[in-house]
Amino acid sequence: MCNKSNAPIGVFDSGVGGLTVVREIMRHLPNENLIYFGDTARVPYGSKSKDTIIRFSRQIIRFLRTKHVKAIVIACNTASALALDIVRQETDVPVIGVVVPGARAAVRETRNKKIGVLGTEATIKSDMYTKLMQQEDSEVSVKGKACPLFVPLIEEGFAKHKITKEVIDIYLHDVKQSGIDTLILGCTHYPLLRSSIGEYMGEAIHIVNPAYETAMDLKKILKEGKMENQEEGEAHYEFYSSDAPVKFKNFANAILPCNINWIEHINIEEY
Ligand code: DGL
């Protein structure tokens, strides 16, 4: 039986990208039990409409609520930018996204107040990063760049392939020339390209992965709400996907600091 504090935290993304956030949560909140859902049957979200992204997010939250989660992390920039404000109002546990923490971290890091944001088409079109960063500091200027091929390349296991390096060059050429000193990886899949993007941009550019900052926000919310898991012993992790659990498992084991051997397929359209 779960009580308020040993109940799991629900985390979701369109696919494997959210595992980069799970990795930070496992590192910094090692006591917390987790339930992850990757919507691998419907990835990518980044090219879909706001209505569809809200519908998908609601279904996933309904599924996570059946697992009695005590908090939910939307480990997807696209759903954070387009659905967070709506689903948060409808949900009776804390729901946090990755965009607010990412925007805050970038404004803190920049020296010349020129910040780049890489994201899906939907995230960049929403202008959410720009709005949030300019709320923090009105002098910040933002260069947003949609990189729609990154997610399919990563989901297909092409992160280290030479084709991906060519795509990085195509997408980031003008970002590199734009004078930014800070670059946000505004899609939770993109940290899986961090070394290639970092190499391409050069050492002088500070790269922000919102995952760490998100884990810190979660820690704060749990502490303030007296919801931290006080139980001794190893944390319990469960993974669910809407498509091909074997493929998902291989990814999870490559990304996470622990070995995952059980992944369950869920028909998310039933929720
Ligand atoms: N990983 C997600 C994000 O952070 C979504 C990528 C996609 O499904 O297009 O935006």
PDB file of C-alpha atoms and ligand atoms in Angstrom:
ATOM      1  CA  MET A   1       0.000   0.000   0.000  1.00  0.00           C
ATOM      2  CA  CYS A   2       1.216   3.460  -0.821  1.00  0.00           C
ATOM      3  CA  ASN A   3       0.966   6.225   1.733  1.00  0.00           C
ATOM      4  CA  LYS A   4       1.463   9.830   0.751  1.00  0.00           C
ATOM      5  CA  SER A   5       5.242   9.708   0.985  1.00  0.00           C
ATOM      6  CA  ASN A   6       6.143   6.312  -0.467  1.00  0.00           C
ATOM      7  CA  ALA A   7       3.783   6.727  -3.437  1.00  0.00           C
ATOM      8  CA  PRO A   8       5.672   6.947  -6.744  1.00  0.00           C
ATOM      9  CA  ILE A   9       6.363   9.987  -8.864  1.00  0.00           C
ATOM     10  CA  GLY A  10       4.889   9.733 -12.350  1.00  0.00           C
ATOM     11  CA  VAL A  11       7.116  10.853 -15.223  1.00  0.00           C
ATOM     12  CA  PHE A  12       6.163  10.913 -18.887  1.00  0.00           C
ATOM     13  CA  ASP A  13       7.371  11.832 -22.351  1.00  0.00           C
ATOM     14  CA  SER A  14       6.481  11.064 -25.956  1.00  0.00           C
ATOM     15  CA  GLY A  15       9.240   8.453 -26.009  1.00  0.00           C
ATOM     16  CA  VAL A  16      12.671   7.771 -24.572  1.00  0.00           C
ATOM     17  CA  GLY A  17      13.691  11.430 -24.165  1.00  0.00           C
ATOM     18  CA  GLY A  18      12.139  11.742 -20.724  1.00  0.00           C
ATOM     19  CA  LEU A  19      14.579   9.115 -19.496  1.00  0.00           C
ATOM     20  CA  THR A  20      17.174  11.913 -19.457  1.00  0.00           C
ATOM     21  CA  VAL A  21      15.011  13.550 -16.770  1.00  0.00           C
ATOM     22  CA  VAL A  22      14.489  10.238 -14.947  1.00  0.00           C
ATOM     23  CA  ARG A  23      18.287   9.873 -14.867  1.00  0.00           C
ATOM     24  CA  GLU A  24      18.594  13.178 -12.977  1.00  0.00           C
ATOM     25  CA  ILE A  25      15.728  12.292 -10.615  1.00  0.00           C
ATOM     26  CA  MET A  26      17.359   8.922  -9.848  1.00  0.00           C
ATOM     27  CA  ARG A  27      20.668  10.696  -9.149  1.00  0.00           C
ATOM     28  CA  HIS A  28      19.332  13.473  -6.965  1.00  0.00           C
ATOM     29  CA  LEU A  29      16.261  11.867  -5.350  1.00  0.00           C
ATOM     30  CA  PRO A  30      17.530   8.288  -4.957  1.00  0.00           C
ATOM     31  CA  ASN A  31      14.883   7.425  -2.393  1.00  0.00           C
ATOM     32  CA  GLU A  32      11.890   8.156  -4.606  1.00  0.00           C
ATOM     33  CA  ASN A  33       9.858   5.454  -6.340  1.00  0.00           C
ATOM     34  CA  LEU A  34       9.155   6.189 -10.022  1.00  0.00           C
ATOM     35  CA  ILE A  35       6.657   5.227 -12.701  1.00  0.00           C
ATOM     36  CA  TYR A  36       7.683   6.185 -16.248  1.00  0.00           C
ATOM     37  CA  PHE A  37       5.482   6.203 -19.315  1.00  0.00           C
ATOM     38  CA  GLY A  38       6.974   6.676 -22.818  1.00  0.00           C
ATOM     39  CA  ASP A  39       4.395   7.226 -25.552  1.00  0.00           C
ATOM     40  CA  THR A  40       6.545   5.500 -28.163  1.00  0.00           C
ATOM     41  CA  ALA A  41       3.536   4.584 -30.335  1.00  0.00           C
ATOM     42  CA  ARG A  42       2.669   8.253 -30.890  1.00  0.00           C
ATOM     43  CA  VAL A  43       6.097   9.942 -30.904  1.00  0.00           C
ATOM     44  CA  PRO A  44       6.877  12.599 -32.119  1.00  0.00           C
ATOM     45  CA  TYR A  45       4.680  15.096 -30.309  1.00  0.00           C
ATOM     46  CA  GLY A  46       6.624  18.042 -31.696  1.00  0.00           C
ATOM     47  CA  SER A  47       4.835  18.093 -35.045  1.00  0.00           C
ATOM     48  CA  LYS A  48       1.328  17.679 -33.567  1.00  0.00           C
ATOM     49  CA  SER A  49      -1.318  20.276 -32.715  1.00  0.00           C
ATOM     50  CA  LYS A  50      -1.884  21.758 -29.272  1.00  0.00           C
ATOM     51  CA  ASP A  51      -5.257  19.961 -28.971  1.00  0.00           C
ATOM     52  CA  THR A  52      -3.667  16.595 -29.691  1.00  0.00           C
ATOM     53  CA  ILE A  53      -0.821  17.180 -27.230  1.00  0.00           C
ATOM     54  CA  ILE A  54      -3.345  18.138 -24.523  1.00  0.00           C
ATOM     55  CA  ARG A  55      -5.437  15.018 -25.276  1.00  0.00           C
ATOM     56  CA  PHE A  56      -2.361  12.755 -25.099  1.00  0.00           C
ATOM     57  CA  SER A  57      -1.199  14.402 -21.854  1.00  0.00           C
ATOM     58  CA  ARG A  58      -4.627  13.947 -20.263  1.00  0.00           C
ATOM     59  CA  GLN A  59      -4.692  10.248 -21.193  1.00  0.00           C
ATOM     60  CA  ILE A  60      -1.232   9.675 -19.740  1.00  0.00           C
ATOM     61  CA  ILE A  61      -2.087  11.531 -16.539  1.00  0.00           C
ATOM     62  CA  ARG A  62      -5.236   9.382 -16.190  1.00  0.00           C
ATOM     63  CA  PHE A  63      -3.040   6.290 -16.566  1.00  0.00           C
ATOM     64  CA  LEU A  64      -0.486   7.575 -14.017  1.00  0.00           C
ATOM     65  CA  ARG A  65      -3.275   8.377 -11.550  1.00  0.00           C
ATOM     66  CA  THR A  66      -4.299   4.691 -11.630  1.00  0.00           C
ATOM     67  CA  LYS A  67      -0.837   4.082 -10.128  1.00  0.00           C
ATOM     68  CA  HIS A  68      -1.570   6.553  -7.291  1.00  0.00           C
ATOM     69  CA  VAL A  69       1.342   8.859  -8.071  1.00  0.00           C
ATOM     70  CA  LYS A  70       1.988  11.650  -5.568  1.00  0.00           C
ATOM     71  CA  ALA A  71       3.393  14.074  -8.163  1.00  0.00           C
ATOM     72  CA  ILE A  72       3.827  14.188 -11.937  1.00  0.00           C
ATOM     73  CA  VAL A  73       6.781  15.402 -13.994  1.00  0.00           C
ATOM     74  CA  ILE A  74       6.047  16.200 -17.626  1.00  0.00           C
ATOM     75  CA  ALA A  75       9.491  15.227 -18.927  1.00  0.00           C
ATOM     76  CA  CYS A  76       8.669  16.611 -22.355  1.00  0.00           C
ATOM     77  CA  ASN A  77       9.224  20.217 -23.391  1.00  0.00           C
ATOM     78  CA  THR A  78       6.488  20.055 -26.017  1.00  0.00           C
ATOM     79  CA  ALA A  79       3.813  18.912 -23.544  1.00  0.00           C
ATOM     80  CA  SER A  80       5.217  21.277 -20.873  1.00  0.00           C
ATOM     81  CA  ALA A  81       4.920  24.233 -23.274  1.00  0.00           C
ATOM     82  CA  LEU A  82       1.465  23.353 -24.626  1.00  0.00           C
ATOM     83  CA  ALA A  83      -0.402  21.331 -22.009  1.00  0.00           C
ATOM     84  CA  LEU A  84       1.059  21.974 -18.543  1.00  0.00           C
ATOM     85  CA  ASP A  85      -1.082  25.001 -17.610  1.00  0.00           C
ATOM     86  CA  ILE A  86      -4.284  23.142 -18.538  1.00  0.00           C
ATOM     87  CA  VAL A  87      -3.580  19.709 -17.055  1.00  0.00           C
ATOM     88  CA  ARG A  88      -2.191  21.206 -13.849  1.00  0.00           C
ATOM     89  CA  GLN A  89      -5.581  22.807 -13.111  1.00  0.00           C
ATOM     90  CA  GLU A  90      -7.312  19.457 -13.602  1.00  0.00           C
ATOM     91  CA  THR A  91      -4.971  17.359 -11.460  1.00  0.00           C
ATOM     92  CA  ASP A  92      -5.050  17.072  -7.684  1.00  0.00           C
ATOM     93  CA  VAL A  93      -1.339  16.274  -7.271  1.00  0.00           C
ATOM     94  CA  PRO A  94       1.542  18.648  -8.107  1.00  0.00           C
ATOM     95  CA  VAL A  95       2.431  18.667 -11.813  1.00  0.00           C
ATOM     96  CA  ILE A  96       5.697  20.209 -12.996  1.00  0.00           C
ATOM     97  CA  GLY A  97       7.243  20.593 -16.448  1.00  0.00           C
ATOM     98  CA  VAL A  98      10.742  21.137 -17.790  1.00  0.00           C
ATOM     99  CA  VAL A  99      10.399  24.510 -19.527  1.00  0.00           C
ATOM    100  CA  VAL A 100      10.171  26.769 -16.458  1.00  0.00           C
ATOM    101  CA  PRO A 101      13.296  25.200 -14.824  1.00  0.00           C
ATOM    102  CA  GLY A 102      15.192  25.304 -18.153  1.00  0.00           C
ATOM    103  CA  ALA A 103      14.348  28.954 -18.811  1.00  0.00           C
ATOM    104  CA  ARG A 104      15.396  29.940 -15.279  1.00  0.00           C
ATOM    105  CA  ALA A 105      18.728  28.102 -15.559  1.00  0.00           C
ATOM    106  CA  ALA A 106      19.576  29.740 -18.906  1.00  0.00           C
ATOM    107  CA  VAL A 107      18.856  33.282 -17.663  1.00  0.00           C
ATOM    108  CA  ARG A 108      21.088  32.566 -14.670  1.00  0.00           C
ATOM    109  CA  GLU A 109      23.927  31.252 -16.856  1.00  0.00           C
ATOM    110  CA  THR A 110      24.060  33.775 -19.700  1.00  0.00           C
ATOM    111  CA  ARG A 111      26.584  36.601 -19.543  1.00  0.00           C
ATOM    112  CA  ASN A 112      25.797  38.397 -22.809  1.00  0.00           C
ATOM    113  CA  LYS A 113      21.998  37.878 -22.521  1.00  0.00           C
ATOM    114  CA  LYS A 114      21.844  36.089 -25.870  1.00  0.00           C
ATOM    115  CA  ILE A 115      20.321  32.650 -25.499  1.00  0.00           C
ATOM    116  CA  GLY A 116      19.605  29.938 -28.074  1.00  0.00           C
ATOM    117  CA  VAL A 117      16.802  27.387 -27.699  1.00  0.00           C
ATOM    118  CA  LEU A 118      16.670  24.125 -29.629  1.00  0.00           C
ATOM    119  CA  GLY A 119      13.311  22.355 -29.566  1.00  0.00           C
ATOM    120  CA  THR A 120      10.556  20.692 -31.504  1.00  0.00           C
ATOM    121  CA  GLU A 121       8.459  22.697 -33.961  1.00  0.00           C
ATOM    122  CA  ALA A 122       5.618  22.936 -31.416  1.00  0.00           C
ATOM    123  CA  THR A 123       7.886  24.118 -28.582  1.00  0.00           C
ATOM    124  CA  ILE A 124       9.582  26.773 -30.695  1.00  0.00           C
ATOM    125  CA  LYS A 125       6.266  27.932 -32.194  1.00  0.00           C
ATOM    126  CA  SER A 126       4.762  28.275 -28.696  1.00  0.00           C
ATOM    127  CA  ASP A 127       7.470  30.853 -27.857  1.00  0.00           C
ATOM    128  CA  MET A 128       7.174  29.681 -24.248  1.00  0.00           C
ATOM    129  CA  TYR A 129      10.934  29.769 -23.543  1.00  0.00           C
ATOM    130  CA  THR A 130      11.175  33.315 -24.892  1.00  0.00           C
ATOM    131  CA  LYS A 131       8.205  34.517 -22.810  1.00  0.00           C
ATOM    132  CA  LEU A 132       9.491  32.952 -19.606  1.00  0.00           C
ATOM    133  CA  MET A 133      13.069  34.152 -20.052  1.00  0.00           C
ATOM    134  CA  GLN A 134      11.982  37.688 -20.899  1.00  0.00           C
ATOM    135  CA  GLN A 135       9.755  37.696 -17.815  1.00  0.00           C
ATOM    136  CA  GLU A 136      12.888  36.986 -15.764  1.00  0.00           C
ATOM    137  CA  ASP A 137      15.029  39.481 -17.673  1.00  0.00           C
ATOM    138  CA  SER A 138      13.518  41.735 -20.341  1.00  0.00           C
ATOM    139  CA  GLU A 139      16.964  42.344 -21.904  1.00  0.00           C
ATOM    140  CA  VAL A 140      17.414  38.729 -22.927  1.00  0.00           C
ATOM    141  CA  SER A 141      17.246  38.054 -26.656  1.00  0.00           C
ATOM    142  CA  VAL A 142      16.392  34.568 -27.864  1.00  0.00           C
ATOM    143  CA  LYS A 143      17.298  32.643 -31.001  1.00  0.00           C
ATOM    144  CA  GLY A 144      14.886  29.685 -31.281  1.00  0.00           C
ATOM    145  CA  LYS A 145      15.523  26.819 -33.679  1.00  0.00           C
ATOM    146  CA  ALA A 146      13.208  23.902 -34.405  1.00  0.00           C
ATOM    147  CA  CYS A 147      15.125  20.683 -35.062  1.00  0.00           C
ATOM    148  CA  PRO A 148      12.375  18.226 -36.121  1.00  0.00           C
ATOM    149  CA  LEU A 149      14.711  15.489 -37.379  1.00  0.00           C
ATOM    150  CA  PHE A 150      16.572  15.060 -34.082  1.00  0.00           C
ATOM    151  CA  VAL A 151      13.802  13.089 -32.316  1.00  0.00           C
ATOM    152  CA  PRO A 152      13.258  10.453 -35.061  1.00  0.00           C
ATOM    153  CA  LEU A 153      17.038  10.061 -35.449  1.00  0.00           C
ATOM    154  CA  ILE A 154      17.419   9.461 -31.702  1.00  0.00           C
ATOM    155  CA  GLU A 155      14.399   7.137 -31.461  1.00  0.00           C
ATOM    156  CA  GLU A 156      15.886   5.134 -34.375  1.00  0.00           C
ATOM    157  CA  GLY A 157      19.200   4.776 -32.515  1.00  0.00           C
ATOM    158  CA  PHE A 158      21.104   7.138 -34.858  1.00  0.00           C
ATOM    159  CA  ALA A 159      22.433   9.482 -32.132  1.00  0.00           C
ATOM    160  CA  LYS A 160      26.085   8.747 -32.973  1.00  0.00           C
ATOM    161  CA  HIS A 161      25.595   8.261 -36.743  1.00  0.00           C
ATOM    162  CA  LYS A 162      27.385  10.548 -39.223  1.00  0.00           C
ATOM    163  CA  ILE A 163      24.012  11.506 -40.733  1.00  0.00           C
ATOM    164  CA  THR A 164      23.095  13.050 -37.370  1.00  0.00           C
ATOM    165  CA  LYS A 165      26.305  15.123 -37.410  1.00  0.00           C
ATOM    166  CA  GLU A 166      25.298  16.446 -40.850  1.00  0.00           C
ATOM    167  CA  VAL A 167      21.817  17.280 -39.570  1.00  0.00           C
ATOM    168  CA  ILE A 168      23.383  19.087 -36.584  1.00  0.00           C
ATOM    169  CA  ASP A 169      25.406  21.179 -39.015  1.00  0.00           C
ATOM    170  CA  ILE A 170      22.309  22.026 -41.082  1.00  0.00           C
ATOM    171  CA  TYR A 171      20.195  23.040 -38.068  1.00  0.00           C
ATOM    172  CA  LEU A 172      22.835  24.725 -35.935  1.00  0.00           C
ATOM    173  CA  HIS A 173      24.836  26.605 -38.547  1.00  0.00           C
ATOM    174  CA  ASP A 174      22.988  29.893 -38.085  1.00  0.00           C
ATOM    175  CA  VAL A 175      22.576  29.355 -34.323  1.00  0.00           C
ATOM    176  CA  LYS A 176      26.370  29.154 -34.064  1.00  0.00           C
ATOM    177  CA  GLN A 177      26.767  32.439 -35.962  1.00  0.00           C
ATOM    178  CA  SER A 178      24.138  34.254 -33.888  1.00  0.00           C
ATOM    179  CA  GLY A 179      26.371  35.373 -30.985  1.00  0.00           C
ATOM    180  CA  ILE A 180      24.618  33.399 -28.246  1.00  0.00           C
ATOM    181  CA  ASP A 181      26.668  32.324 -25.224  1.00  0.00           C
ATOM    182  CA  THR A 182      24.072  29.878 -23.813  1.00  0.00           C
ATOM    183  CA  LEU A 183      22.112  27.144 -25.556  1.00  0.00           C
ATOM    184  CA  ILE A 184      19.102  25.347 -24.062  1.00  0.00           C
ATOM    185  CA  LEU A 185      18.498  21.736 -25.051  1.00  0.00           C
ATOM    186  CA  GLY A 186      14.749  22.424 -25.121  1.00  0.00           C
ATOM    187  CA  CYS A 187      13.687  18.856 -25.864  1.00  0.00           C
ATOM    188  CA  THR A 188      14.337  16.016 -23.463  1.00  0.00           C
ATOM    189  CA  HIS A 189      15.644  13.859 -26.305  1.00  0.00           C
ATOM    190  CA  TYR A 190      18.450  16.300 -27.134  1.00  0.00           C
ATOM    191  CA  PRO A 191      20.737  15.568 -24.150  1.00  0.00           C
ATOM    192  CA  LEU A 192      21.344  12.286 -25.971  1.00  0.00           C
ATOM    193  CA  LEU A 193      23.105  14.435 -28.621  1.00  0.00           C
ATOM    194  CA  ARG A 194      24.824  16.628 -26.050  1.00  0.00           C
ATOM    195  CA  SER A 195      28.409  15.677 -26.893  1.00  0.00           C
ATOM    196  CA  SER A 196      27.907  16.148 -30.661  1.00  0.00           C
ATOM    197  CA  ILE A 197      26.048  19.441 -30.168  1.00  0.00           C
ATOM    198  CA  GLY A 198      28.669  20.648 -27.662  1.00  0.00           C
ATOM    199  CA  GLU A 199      31.508  19.736 -30.015  1.00  0.00           C
ATOM    200  CA  TYR A 200      29.802  21.527 -32.896  1.00  0.00           C
ATOM    201  CA  MET A 201      29.025  24.696 -30.923  1.00  0.00           C
ATOM    202  CA  GLY A 202      32.443  24.904 -29.257  1.00  0.00           C
ATOM    203  CA  GLU A 203      33.564  25.094 -25.643  1.00  0.00           C
ATOM    204  CA  ALA A 204      32.639  28.753 -25.170  1.00  0.00           C
ATOM    205  CA  ILE A 205      28.912  28.023 -25.414  1.00  0.00           C
ATOM    206  CA  HIS A 206      27.251  27.028 -22.175  1.00  0.00           C
ATOM    207  CA  ILE A 207      24.793  24.179 -22.739  1.00  0.00           C
ATOM    208  CA  VAL A 208      21.729  24.001 -20.478  1.00  0.00           C
ATOM    209  CA  ASN A 209      19.977  20.685 -19.915  1.00  0.00           C
ATOM    210  CA  PRO A 210      16.737  21.519 -18.024  1.00  0.00           C
ATOM    211  CA  ALA A 211      16.636  17.998 -16.530  1.00  0.00           C
ATOM    212  CA  TYR A 212      18.899  18.797 -13.554  1.00  0.00           C
ATOM    213  CA  GLU A 213      16.969  21.952 -12.665  1.00  0.00           C
ATOM    214  CA  THR A 214      13.696  20.013 -12.959  1.00  0.00           C
ATOM    215  CA  ALA A 215      14.919  17.371 -10.512  1.00  0.00           C
ATOM    216  CA  MET A 216      15.849  20.186  -8.096  1.00  0.00           C
ATOM    217  CA  ASP A 217      12.364  21.736  -8.432  1.00  0.00           C
ATOM    218  CA  LEU A 218      10.798  18.356  -7.743  1.00  0.00           C
ATOM    219  CA  LYS A 219      12.965  17.923  -4.659  1.00  0.00           C
ATOM    220  CA  LYS A 220      11.854  21.318  -3.359  1.00  0.00           C
ATOM    221  CA  ILE A 221       8.151  20.608  -3.966  1.00  0.00           C
ATOM    222  CA  LEU A 222       8.360  17.245  -2.180  1.00  0.00           C
ATOM    223  CA  LYS A 223      10.202  18.793   0.741  1.00  0.00           C
ATOM    224  CA  GLU A 224       7.822  21.740   1.102  1.00  0.00           C
ATOM    225  CA  GLY A 225       4.805  19.425   0.875  1.00  0.00           C
ATOM    226  CA  LYS A 226       6.374  16.958   3.344  1.00  0.00           C
ATOM    227  CA  MET A 227       5.983  14.321   0.633  1.00  0.00           C
ATOM    228  CA  GLU A 228       9.526  12.906   0.564  1.00  0.00           C
ATOM    229  CA  ASN A 229       9.771   9.147   0.780  1.00  0.00           C
ATOM    230  CA  GLN A 230      11.036   8.313   4.271  1.00  0.00           C
ATOM    231  CA  GLU A 231      11.221   4.556   3.756  1.00  0.00           C
ATOM    232  CA  GLU A 232      14.584   2.824   3.877  1.00  0.00           C
ATOM    233  CA  GLY A 233      15.677   0.457   1.118  1.00  0.00           C
ATOM    234  CA  GLU A 234      15.985   0.513  -2.648  1.00  0.00           C
ATOM    235  CA  ALA A 235      13.623   2.666  -4.661  1.00  0.00           C
ATOM    236  CA  HIS A 236      11.154   0.879  -6.904  1.00  0.00           C
ATOM    237  CA  TYR A 237      10.998   1.770 -10.611  1.00  0.00           C
ATOM    238  CA  GLU A 238       8.330   0.790 -13.150  1.00  0.00           C
ATOM    239  CA  PHE A 239       8.416   1.480 -16.879  1.00  0.00           C
ATOM    240  CA  TYR A 240       5.568   1.472 -19.383  1.00  0.00           C
ATOM    241  CA  SER A 241       5.471   2.232 -23.096  1.00  0.00           C
ATOM    242  CA  SER A 242       2.743   2.382 -25.716  1.00  0.00           C
ATOM    243  CA  ASP A 243       4.829   0.459 -28.279  1.00  0.00           C
ATOM    244  CA  ALA A 244       7.650  -2.134 -28.610  1.00  0.00           C
ATOM    245  CA  PRO A 245       8.836  -2.638 -25.007  1.00  0.00           C
ATOM    246  CA  VAL A 246      12.033  -4.445 -26.102  1.00  0.00           C
ATOM    247  CA  LYS A 247      13.300  -1.471 -28.081  1.00  0.00           C
ATOM    248  CA  PHE A 248      12.402   0.795 -25.192  1.00  0.00           C
ATOM    249  CA  LYS A 249      14.224  -1.446 -22.737  1.00  0.00           C
ATOM    250  CA  ASN A 250      17.462  -1.258 -24.738  1.00  0.00           C
ATOM    251  CA  PHE A 251      17.283   2.521 -24.676  1.00  0.00           C
ATOM    252  CA  ALA A 252      16.476   2.637 -20.978  1.00  0.00           C
ATOM    253  CA  ASN A 253      19.465   0.457 -20.169  1.00  0.00           C
ATOM    254  CA  ALA A 254      21.758   2.635 -22.264  1.00  0.00           C
ATOM    255  CA  ILE A 255      20.560   5.866 -20.615  1.00  0.00           C
ATOM    256  CA  LEU A 256      19.837   5.009 -16.979  1.00  0.00           C
ATOM    257  CA  PRO A 257      22.306   4.283 -14.182  1.00  0.00           C
ATOM    258  CA  CYS A 258      20.537   1.007 -13.311  1.00  0.00           C
ATOM    259  CA  ASN A 259      19.473  -2.084 -15.186  1.00  0.00           C
ATOM    260  CA  ILE A 260      15.830  -2.287 -16.240  1.00  0.00           C
ATOM    261  CA  ASN A 261      14.493  -5.691 -17.175  1.00  0.00           C
ATOM    262  CA  TRP A 262      10.739  -5.219 -16.981  1.00  0.00           C
ATOM    263  CA  ILE A 263       8.726  -2.932 -19.252  1.00  0.00           C
ATOM    264  CA  GLU A 264       5.013  -3.229 -19.803  1.00  0.00           C
ATOM    265  CA  HIS A 265       3.080  -2.331 -22.916  1.00  0.00           C
ATOM    266  CA  ILE A 266       0.035  -0.106 -22.292  1.00  0.00           C
ATOM    267  CA  ASN A 267      -2.762   0.698 -24.686  1.00  0.00           C
ATOM    268  CA  ILE A 268      -2.901   4.373 -23.798  1.00  0.00           C
ATOM    269  CA  GLU A 269      -5.952   5.032 -25.989  1.00  0.00           C
ATOM    270  CA  GLU A 270      -7.976   3.142 -23.357  1.00  0.00           C
ATOM    271  CA  TYR A 271      -7.385   5.916 -20.800  1.00  0.00           C
TER     272      TYR A 271
HETATM  273  N1  DGL B   1      11.037  14.835 -25.850  1.00  0.00           N
HETATM  274  C1  DGL B   1       9.986  15.717 -26.156  1.00  0.00           C
HETATM  275  C2  DGL B   1      10.287  17.151 -25.855  1.00  0.00           C
HETATM  276  O1  DGL B   1      10.968  17.397 -24.891  1.00  0.00           O
HETATM  277  C3  DGL B   1       9.138  15.474 -27.365  1.00  0.00           C
HETATM  278  C4  DGL B   1       9.779  15.187 -28.648  1.00  0.00           C
HETATM  279  C5  DGL B   1       8.741  14.808 -29.655  1.00  0.00           C
HETATM  280  O2  DGL B   1       7.990  13.872 -29.376  1.00  0.00           O
HETATM  281  O3  DGL B   1       8.662  15.465 -30.699  1.00  0.00           O
HETATM  282  O4  DGL B   1       9.836  18.049 -26.514  1.00  0.00           O
END
